[in-house]
PDB file of N, CA and C in Angstrom:
ATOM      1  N   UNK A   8     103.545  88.688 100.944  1.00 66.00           N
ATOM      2  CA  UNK A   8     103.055  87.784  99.927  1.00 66.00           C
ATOM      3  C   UNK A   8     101.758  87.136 100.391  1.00 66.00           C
ATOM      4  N   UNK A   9     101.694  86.528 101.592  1.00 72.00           N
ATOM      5  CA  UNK A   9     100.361  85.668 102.236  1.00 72.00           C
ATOM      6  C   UNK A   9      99.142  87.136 102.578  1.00 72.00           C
ATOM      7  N   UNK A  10      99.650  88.253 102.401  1.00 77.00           N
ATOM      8  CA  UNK A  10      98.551  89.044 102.868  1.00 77.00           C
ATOM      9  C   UNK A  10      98.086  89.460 101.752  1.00 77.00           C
ATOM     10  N   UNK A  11      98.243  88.884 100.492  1.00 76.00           N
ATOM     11  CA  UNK A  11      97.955  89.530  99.268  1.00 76.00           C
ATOM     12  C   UNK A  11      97.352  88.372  98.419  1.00 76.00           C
ATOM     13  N   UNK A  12      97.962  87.328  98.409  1.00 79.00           N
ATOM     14  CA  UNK A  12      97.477  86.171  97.969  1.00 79.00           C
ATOM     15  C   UNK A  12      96.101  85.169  98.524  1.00 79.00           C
ATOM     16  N   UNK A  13      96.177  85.320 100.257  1.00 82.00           N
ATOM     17  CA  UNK A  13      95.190  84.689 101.261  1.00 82.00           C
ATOM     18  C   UNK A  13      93.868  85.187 101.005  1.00 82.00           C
ATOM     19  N   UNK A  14      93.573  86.441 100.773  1.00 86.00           N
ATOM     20  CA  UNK A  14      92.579  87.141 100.184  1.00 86.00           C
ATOM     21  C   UNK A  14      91.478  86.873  99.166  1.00 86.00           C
ATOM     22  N   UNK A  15      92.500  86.798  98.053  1.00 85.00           N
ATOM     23  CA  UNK A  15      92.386  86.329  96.608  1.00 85.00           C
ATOM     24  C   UNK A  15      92.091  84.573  96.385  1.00 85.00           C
ATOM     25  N   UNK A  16      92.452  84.270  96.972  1.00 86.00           N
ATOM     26  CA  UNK A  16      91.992  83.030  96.878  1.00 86.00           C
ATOM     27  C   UNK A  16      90.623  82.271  96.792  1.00 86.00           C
ATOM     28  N   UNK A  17      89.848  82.854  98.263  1.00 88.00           N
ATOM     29  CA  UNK A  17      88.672  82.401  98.147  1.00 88.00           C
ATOM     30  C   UNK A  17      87.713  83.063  96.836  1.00 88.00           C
ATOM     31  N   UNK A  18      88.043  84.317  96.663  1.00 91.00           N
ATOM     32  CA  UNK A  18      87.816  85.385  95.401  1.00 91.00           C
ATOM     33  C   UNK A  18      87.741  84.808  94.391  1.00 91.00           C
ATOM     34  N   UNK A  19      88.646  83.826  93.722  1.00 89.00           N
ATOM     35  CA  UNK A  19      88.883  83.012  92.765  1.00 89.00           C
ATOM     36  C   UNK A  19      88.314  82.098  92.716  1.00 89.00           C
ATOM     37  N   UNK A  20      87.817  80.734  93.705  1.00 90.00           N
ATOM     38  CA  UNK A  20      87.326  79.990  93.661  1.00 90.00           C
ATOM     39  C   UNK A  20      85.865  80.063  93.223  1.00 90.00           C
ATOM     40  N   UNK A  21      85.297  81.602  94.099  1.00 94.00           N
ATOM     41  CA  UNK A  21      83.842  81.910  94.011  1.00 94.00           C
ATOM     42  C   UNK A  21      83.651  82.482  92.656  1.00 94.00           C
ATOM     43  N   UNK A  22      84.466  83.230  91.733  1.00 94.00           N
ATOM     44  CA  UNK A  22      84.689  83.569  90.799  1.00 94.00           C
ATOM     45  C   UNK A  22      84.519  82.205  89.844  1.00 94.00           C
ATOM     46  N   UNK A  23      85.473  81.206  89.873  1.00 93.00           N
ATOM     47  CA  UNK A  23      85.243  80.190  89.031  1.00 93.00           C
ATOM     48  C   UNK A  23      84.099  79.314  89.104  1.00 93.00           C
ATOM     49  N   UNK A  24      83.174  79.419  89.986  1.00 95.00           N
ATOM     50  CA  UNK A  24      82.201  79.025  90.529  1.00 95.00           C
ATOM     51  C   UNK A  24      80.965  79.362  89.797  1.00 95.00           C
ATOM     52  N   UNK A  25      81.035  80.792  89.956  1.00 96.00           N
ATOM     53  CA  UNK A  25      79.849  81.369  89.368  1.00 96.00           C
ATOM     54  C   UNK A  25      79.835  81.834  87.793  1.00 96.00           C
ATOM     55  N   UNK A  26      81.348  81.673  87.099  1.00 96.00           N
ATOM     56  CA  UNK A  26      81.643  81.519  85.638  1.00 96.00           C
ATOM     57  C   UNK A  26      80.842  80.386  85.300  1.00 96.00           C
ATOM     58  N   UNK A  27      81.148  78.909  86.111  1.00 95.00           N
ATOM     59  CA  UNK A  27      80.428  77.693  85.580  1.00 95.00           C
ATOM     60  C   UNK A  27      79.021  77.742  85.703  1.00 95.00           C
ATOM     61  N   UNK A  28      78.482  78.385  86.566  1.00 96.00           N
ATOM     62  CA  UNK A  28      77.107  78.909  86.703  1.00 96.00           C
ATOM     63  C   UNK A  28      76.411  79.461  85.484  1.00 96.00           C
ATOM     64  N   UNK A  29      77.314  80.641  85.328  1.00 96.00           N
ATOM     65  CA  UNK A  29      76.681  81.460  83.839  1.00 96.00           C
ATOM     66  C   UNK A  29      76.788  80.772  82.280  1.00 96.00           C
ATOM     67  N   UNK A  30      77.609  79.590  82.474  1.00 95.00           N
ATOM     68  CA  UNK A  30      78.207  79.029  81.403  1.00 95.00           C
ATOM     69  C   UNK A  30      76.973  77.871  80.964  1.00 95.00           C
ATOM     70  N   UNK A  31      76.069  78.045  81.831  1.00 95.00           N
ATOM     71  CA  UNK A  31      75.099  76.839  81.849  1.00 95.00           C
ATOM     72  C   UNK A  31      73.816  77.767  80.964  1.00 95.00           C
ATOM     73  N   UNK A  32      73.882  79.307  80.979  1.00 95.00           N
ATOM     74  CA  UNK A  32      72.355  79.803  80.483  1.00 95.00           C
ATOM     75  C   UNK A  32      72.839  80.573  79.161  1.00 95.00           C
ATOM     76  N   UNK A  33      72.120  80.969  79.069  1.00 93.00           N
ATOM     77  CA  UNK A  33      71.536  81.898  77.227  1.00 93.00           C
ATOM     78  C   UNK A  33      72.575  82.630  77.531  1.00 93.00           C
ATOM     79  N   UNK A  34      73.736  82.785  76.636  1.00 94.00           N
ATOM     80  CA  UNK A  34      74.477  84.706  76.545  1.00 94.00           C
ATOM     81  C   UNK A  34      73.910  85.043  75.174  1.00 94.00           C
ATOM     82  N   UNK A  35      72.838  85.406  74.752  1.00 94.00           N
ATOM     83  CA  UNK A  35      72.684  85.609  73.256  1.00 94.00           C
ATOM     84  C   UNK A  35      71.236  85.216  73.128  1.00 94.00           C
ATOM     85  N   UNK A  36      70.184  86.422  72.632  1.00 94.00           N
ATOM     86  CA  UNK A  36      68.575  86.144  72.825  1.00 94.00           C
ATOM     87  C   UNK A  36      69.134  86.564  71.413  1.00 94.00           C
ATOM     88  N   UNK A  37      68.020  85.819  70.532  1.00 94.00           N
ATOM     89  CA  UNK A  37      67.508  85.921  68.924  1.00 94.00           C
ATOM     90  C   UNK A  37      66.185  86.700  69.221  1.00 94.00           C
ATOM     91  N   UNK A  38      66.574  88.030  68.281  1.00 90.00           N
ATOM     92  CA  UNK A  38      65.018  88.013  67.996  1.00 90.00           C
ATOM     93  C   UNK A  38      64.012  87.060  67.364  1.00 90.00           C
ATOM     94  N   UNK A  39      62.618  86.859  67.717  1.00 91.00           N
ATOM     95  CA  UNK A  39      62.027  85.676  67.407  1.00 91.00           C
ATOM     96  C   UNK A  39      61.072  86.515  65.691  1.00 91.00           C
ATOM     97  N   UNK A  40      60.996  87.454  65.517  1.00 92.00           N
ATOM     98  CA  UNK A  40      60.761  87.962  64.260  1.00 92.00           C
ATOM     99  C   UNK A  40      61.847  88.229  63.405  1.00 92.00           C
ATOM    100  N   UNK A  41      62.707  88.684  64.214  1.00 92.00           N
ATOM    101  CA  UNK A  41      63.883  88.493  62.697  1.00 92.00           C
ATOM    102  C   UNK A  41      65.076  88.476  63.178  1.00 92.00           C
ATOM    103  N   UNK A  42      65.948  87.015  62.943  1.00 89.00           N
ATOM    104  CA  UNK A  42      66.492  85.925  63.854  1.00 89.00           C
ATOM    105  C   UNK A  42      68.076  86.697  63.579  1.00 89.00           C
ATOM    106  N   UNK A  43      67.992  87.598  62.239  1.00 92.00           N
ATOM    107  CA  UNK A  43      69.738  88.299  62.432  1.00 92.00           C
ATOM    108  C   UNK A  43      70.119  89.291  63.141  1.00 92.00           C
ATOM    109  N   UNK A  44      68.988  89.782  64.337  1.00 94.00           N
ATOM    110  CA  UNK A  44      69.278  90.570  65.555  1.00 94.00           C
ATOM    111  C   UNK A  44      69.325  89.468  66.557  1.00 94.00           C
ATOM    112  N   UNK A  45      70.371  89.915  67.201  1.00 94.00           N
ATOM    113  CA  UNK A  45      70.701  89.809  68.230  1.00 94.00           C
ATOM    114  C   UNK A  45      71.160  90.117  69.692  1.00 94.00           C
ATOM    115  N   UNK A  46      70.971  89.960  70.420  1.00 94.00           N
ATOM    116  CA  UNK A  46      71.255  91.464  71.728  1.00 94.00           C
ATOM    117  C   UNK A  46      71.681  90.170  72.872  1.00 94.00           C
ATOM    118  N   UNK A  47      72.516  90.609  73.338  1.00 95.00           N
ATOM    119  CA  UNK A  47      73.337  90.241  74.920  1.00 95.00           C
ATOM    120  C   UNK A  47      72.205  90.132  75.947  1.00 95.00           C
ATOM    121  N   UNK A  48      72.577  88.424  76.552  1.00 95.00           N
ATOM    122  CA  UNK A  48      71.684  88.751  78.011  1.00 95.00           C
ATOM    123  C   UNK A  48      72.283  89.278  78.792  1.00 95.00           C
ATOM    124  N   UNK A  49      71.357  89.248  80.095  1.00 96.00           N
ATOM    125  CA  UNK A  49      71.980  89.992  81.322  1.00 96.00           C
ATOM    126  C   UNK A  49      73.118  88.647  81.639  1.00 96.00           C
ATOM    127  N   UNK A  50      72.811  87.583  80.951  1.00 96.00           N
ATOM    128  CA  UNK A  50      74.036  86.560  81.417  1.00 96.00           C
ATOM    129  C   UNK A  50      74.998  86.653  81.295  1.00 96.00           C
ATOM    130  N   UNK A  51      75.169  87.082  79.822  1.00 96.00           N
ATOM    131  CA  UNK A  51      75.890  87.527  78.896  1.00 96.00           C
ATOM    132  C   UNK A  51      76.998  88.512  79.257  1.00 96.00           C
ATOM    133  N   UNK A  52      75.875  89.633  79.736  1.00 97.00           N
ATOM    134  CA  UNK A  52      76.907  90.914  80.486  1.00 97.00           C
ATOM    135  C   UNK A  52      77.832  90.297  81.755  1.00 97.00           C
ATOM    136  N   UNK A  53      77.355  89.664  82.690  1.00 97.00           N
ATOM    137  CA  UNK A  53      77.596  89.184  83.939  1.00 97.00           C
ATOM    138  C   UNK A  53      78.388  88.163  83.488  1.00 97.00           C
ATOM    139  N   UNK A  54      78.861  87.108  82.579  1.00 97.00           N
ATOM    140  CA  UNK A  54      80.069  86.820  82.416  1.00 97.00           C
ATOM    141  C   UNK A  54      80.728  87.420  81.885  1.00 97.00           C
ATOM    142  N   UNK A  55      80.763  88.425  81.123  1.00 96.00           N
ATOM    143  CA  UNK A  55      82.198  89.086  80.017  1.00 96.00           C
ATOM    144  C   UNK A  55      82.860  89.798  81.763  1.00 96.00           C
ATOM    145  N   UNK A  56      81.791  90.752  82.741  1.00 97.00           N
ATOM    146  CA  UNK A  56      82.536  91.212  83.579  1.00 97.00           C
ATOM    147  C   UNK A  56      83.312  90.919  84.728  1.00 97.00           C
ATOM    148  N   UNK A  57      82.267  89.169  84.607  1.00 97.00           N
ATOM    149  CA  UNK A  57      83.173  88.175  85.845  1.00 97.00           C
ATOM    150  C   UNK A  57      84.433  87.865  85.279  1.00 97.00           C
ATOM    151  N   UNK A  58      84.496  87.209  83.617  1.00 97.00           N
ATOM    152  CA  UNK A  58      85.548  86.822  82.961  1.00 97.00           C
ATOM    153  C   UNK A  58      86.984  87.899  82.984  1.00 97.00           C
ATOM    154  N   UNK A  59      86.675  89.123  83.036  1.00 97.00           N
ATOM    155  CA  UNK A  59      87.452  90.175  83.038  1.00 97.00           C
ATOM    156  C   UNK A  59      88.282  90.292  84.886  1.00 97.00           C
ATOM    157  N   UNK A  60      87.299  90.316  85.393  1.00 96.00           N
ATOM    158  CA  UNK A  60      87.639  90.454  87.017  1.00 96.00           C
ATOM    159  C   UNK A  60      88.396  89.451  87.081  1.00 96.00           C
ATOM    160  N   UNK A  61      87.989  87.972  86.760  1.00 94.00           N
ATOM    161  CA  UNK A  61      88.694  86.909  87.172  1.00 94.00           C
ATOM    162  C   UNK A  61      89.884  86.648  86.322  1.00 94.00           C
ATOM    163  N   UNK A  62      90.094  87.426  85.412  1.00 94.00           N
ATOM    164  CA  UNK A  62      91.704  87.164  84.527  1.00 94.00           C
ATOM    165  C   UNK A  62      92.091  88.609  85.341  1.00 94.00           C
ATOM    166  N   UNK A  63      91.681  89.543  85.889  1.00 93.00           N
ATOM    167  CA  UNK A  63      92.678  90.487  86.396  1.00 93.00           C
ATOM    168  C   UNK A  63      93.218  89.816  88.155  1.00 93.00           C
ATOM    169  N   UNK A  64      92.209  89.201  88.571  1.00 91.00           N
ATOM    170  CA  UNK A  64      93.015  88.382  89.547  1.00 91.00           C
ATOM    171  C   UNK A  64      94.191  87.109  89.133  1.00 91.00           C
ATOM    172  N   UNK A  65      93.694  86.510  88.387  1.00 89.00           N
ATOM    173  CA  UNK A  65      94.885  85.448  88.497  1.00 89.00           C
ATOM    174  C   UNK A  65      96.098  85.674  87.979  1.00 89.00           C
ATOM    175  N   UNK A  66      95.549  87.498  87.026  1.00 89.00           N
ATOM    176  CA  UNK A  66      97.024  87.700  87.141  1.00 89.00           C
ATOM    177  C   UNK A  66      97.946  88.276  88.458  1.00 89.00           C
ATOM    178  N   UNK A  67      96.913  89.090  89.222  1.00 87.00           N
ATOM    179  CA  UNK A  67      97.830  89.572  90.191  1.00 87.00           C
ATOM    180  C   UNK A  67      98.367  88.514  91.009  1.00 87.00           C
ATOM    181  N   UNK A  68      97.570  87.022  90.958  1.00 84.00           N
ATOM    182  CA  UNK A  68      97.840  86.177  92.083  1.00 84.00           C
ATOM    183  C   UNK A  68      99.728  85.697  91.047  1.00 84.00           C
ATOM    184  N   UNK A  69      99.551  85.600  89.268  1.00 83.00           N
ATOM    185  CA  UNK A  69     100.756  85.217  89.311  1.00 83.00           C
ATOM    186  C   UNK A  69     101.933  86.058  89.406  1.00 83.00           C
ATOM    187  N   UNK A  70     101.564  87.386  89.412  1.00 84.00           N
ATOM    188  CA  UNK A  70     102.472  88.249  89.054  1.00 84.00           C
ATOM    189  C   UNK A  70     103.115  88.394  91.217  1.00 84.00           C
ATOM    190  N   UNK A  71     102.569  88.067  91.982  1.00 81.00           N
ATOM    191  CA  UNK A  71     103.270  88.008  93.412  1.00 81.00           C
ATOM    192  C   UNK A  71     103.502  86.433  93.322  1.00 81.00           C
ATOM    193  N   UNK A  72     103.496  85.614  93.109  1.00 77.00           N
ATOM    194  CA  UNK A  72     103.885  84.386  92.990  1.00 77.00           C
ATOM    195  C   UNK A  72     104.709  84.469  92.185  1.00 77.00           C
ATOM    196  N   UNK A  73     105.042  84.647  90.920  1.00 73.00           N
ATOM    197  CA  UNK A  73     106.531  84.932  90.311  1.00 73.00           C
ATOM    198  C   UNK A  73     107.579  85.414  91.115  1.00 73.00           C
ATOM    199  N   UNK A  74     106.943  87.152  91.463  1.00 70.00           N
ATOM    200  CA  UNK A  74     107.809  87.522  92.173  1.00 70.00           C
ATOM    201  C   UNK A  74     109.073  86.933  92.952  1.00 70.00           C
ATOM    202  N   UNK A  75     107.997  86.228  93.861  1.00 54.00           N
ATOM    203  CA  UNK A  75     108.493  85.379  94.885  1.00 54.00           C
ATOM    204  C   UNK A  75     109.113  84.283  94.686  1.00 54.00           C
ATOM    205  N   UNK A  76     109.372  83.500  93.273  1.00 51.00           N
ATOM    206  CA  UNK A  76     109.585  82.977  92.619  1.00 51.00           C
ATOM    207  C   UNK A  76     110.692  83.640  92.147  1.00 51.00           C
ATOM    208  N   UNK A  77     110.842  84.859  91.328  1.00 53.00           N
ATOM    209  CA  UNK A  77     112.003  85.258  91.033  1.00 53.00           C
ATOM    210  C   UNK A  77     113.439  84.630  91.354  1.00 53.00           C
ATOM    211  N   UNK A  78     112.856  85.060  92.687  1.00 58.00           N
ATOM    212  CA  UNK A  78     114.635  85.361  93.322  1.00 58.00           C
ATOM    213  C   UNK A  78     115.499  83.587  93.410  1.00 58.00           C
ATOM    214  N   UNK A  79     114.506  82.585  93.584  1.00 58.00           N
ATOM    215  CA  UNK A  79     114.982  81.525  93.513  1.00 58.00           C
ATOM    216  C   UNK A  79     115.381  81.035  91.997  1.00 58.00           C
ATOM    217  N   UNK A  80     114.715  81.713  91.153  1.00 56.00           N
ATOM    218  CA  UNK A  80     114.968  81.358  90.070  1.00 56.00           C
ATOM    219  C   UNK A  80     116.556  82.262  89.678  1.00 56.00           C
ATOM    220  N   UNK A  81     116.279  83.502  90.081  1.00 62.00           N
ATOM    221  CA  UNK A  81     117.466  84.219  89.694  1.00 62.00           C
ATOM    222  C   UNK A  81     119.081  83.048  90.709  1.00 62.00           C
ATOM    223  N   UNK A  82     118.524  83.052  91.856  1.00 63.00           N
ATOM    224  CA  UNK A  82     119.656  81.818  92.332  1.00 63.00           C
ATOM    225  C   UNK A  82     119.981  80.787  91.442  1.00 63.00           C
ATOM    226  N   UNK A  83     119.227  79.902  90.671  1.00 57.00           N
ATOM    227  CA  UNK A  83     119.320  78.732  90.036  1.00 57.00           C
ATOM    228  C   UNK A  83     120.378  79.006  88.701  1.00 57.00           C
ATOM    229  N   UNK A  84     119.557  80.366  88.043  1.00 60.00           N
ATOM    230  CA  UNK A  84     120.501  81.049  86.754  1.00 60.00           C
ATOM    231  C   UNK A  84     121.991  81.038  87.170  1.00 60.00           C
ATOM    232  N   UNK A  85     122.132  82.286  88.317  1.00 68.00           N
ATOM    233  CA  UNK A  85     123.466  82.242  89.232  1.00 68.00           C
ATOM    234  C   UNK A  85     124.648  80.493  89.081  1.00 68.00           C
ATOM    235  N   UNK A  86     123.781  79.792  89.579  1.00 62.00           N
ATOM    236  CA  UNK A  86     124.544  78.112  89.562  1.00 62.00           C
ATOM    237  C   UNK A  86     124.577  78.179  88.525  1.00 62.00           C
ATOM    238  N   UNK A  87     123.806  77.844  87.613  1.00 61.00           N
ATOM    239  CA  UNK A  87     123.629  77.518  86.304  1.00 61.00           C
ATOM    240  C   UNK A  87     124.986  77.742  85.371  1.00 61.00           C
ATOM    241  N   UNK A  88     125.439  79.151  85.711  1.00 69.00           N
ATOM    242  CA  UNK A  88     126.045  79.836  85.214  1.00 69.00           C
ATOM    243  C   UNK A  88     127.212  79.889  85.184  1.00 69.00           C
ATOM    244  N   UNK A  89     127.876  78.690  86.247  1.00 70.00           N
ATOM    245  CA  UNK A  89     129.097  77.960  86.916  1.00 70.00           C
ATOM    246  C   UNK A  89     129.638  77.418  86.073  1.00 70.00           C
ATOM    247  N   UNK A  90     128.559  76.379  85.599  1.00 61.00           N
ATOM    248  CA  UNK A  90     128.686  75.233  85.080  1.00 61.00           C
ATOM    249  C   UNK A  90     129.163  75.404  83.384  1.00 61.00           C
ATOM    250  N   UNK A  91     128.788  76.791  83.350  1.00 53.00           N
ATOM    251  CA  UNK A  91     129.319  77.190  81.221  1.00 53.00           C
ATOM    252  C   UNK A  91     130.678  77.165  81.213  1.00 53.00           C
TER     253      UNK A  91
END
């Protein structure tokens, strides 16, 4: 679990880091002759692919944190289950 998660961590932080970065400039240039074109900046591109990377990490970070989570939870159900 710590060799999979320890990794990912700093990954995430720098990830959320540089989302707030891109979140500050243009995703979206107007043409200045005719304003109903529109075309993607390079900002633009560079968050949709950070945004993507960084939801495929936090899922893997929850999907081994559940995991690990599971089994205590499956214990708790177990008690739980006394008590009906």
């Amino acid at each position: 679990k710590a060799a999979v998660v320890a990794p990912l961590l700093p990954q995430v932080v720098f990830m959320e880091e540089r989302l707030e970065a891109l979140r500050a400039v243009p995703h979206i240039r107007i043409h200045p002759k005719n304003p109903e074109r529109q075309e993607i900046t390079a900002a633009g591109k560079q968050y949709k692919e950070l945004t993507q990377s960084y939801n495929n990490t936090v899922k893997v970070l929850l999907m081994v944190l559940y995991r690990t989570e599971s089994n205590a939870a499956d214990e708790l159900l177990e008690k739980l289950k006394e008590f009906e």
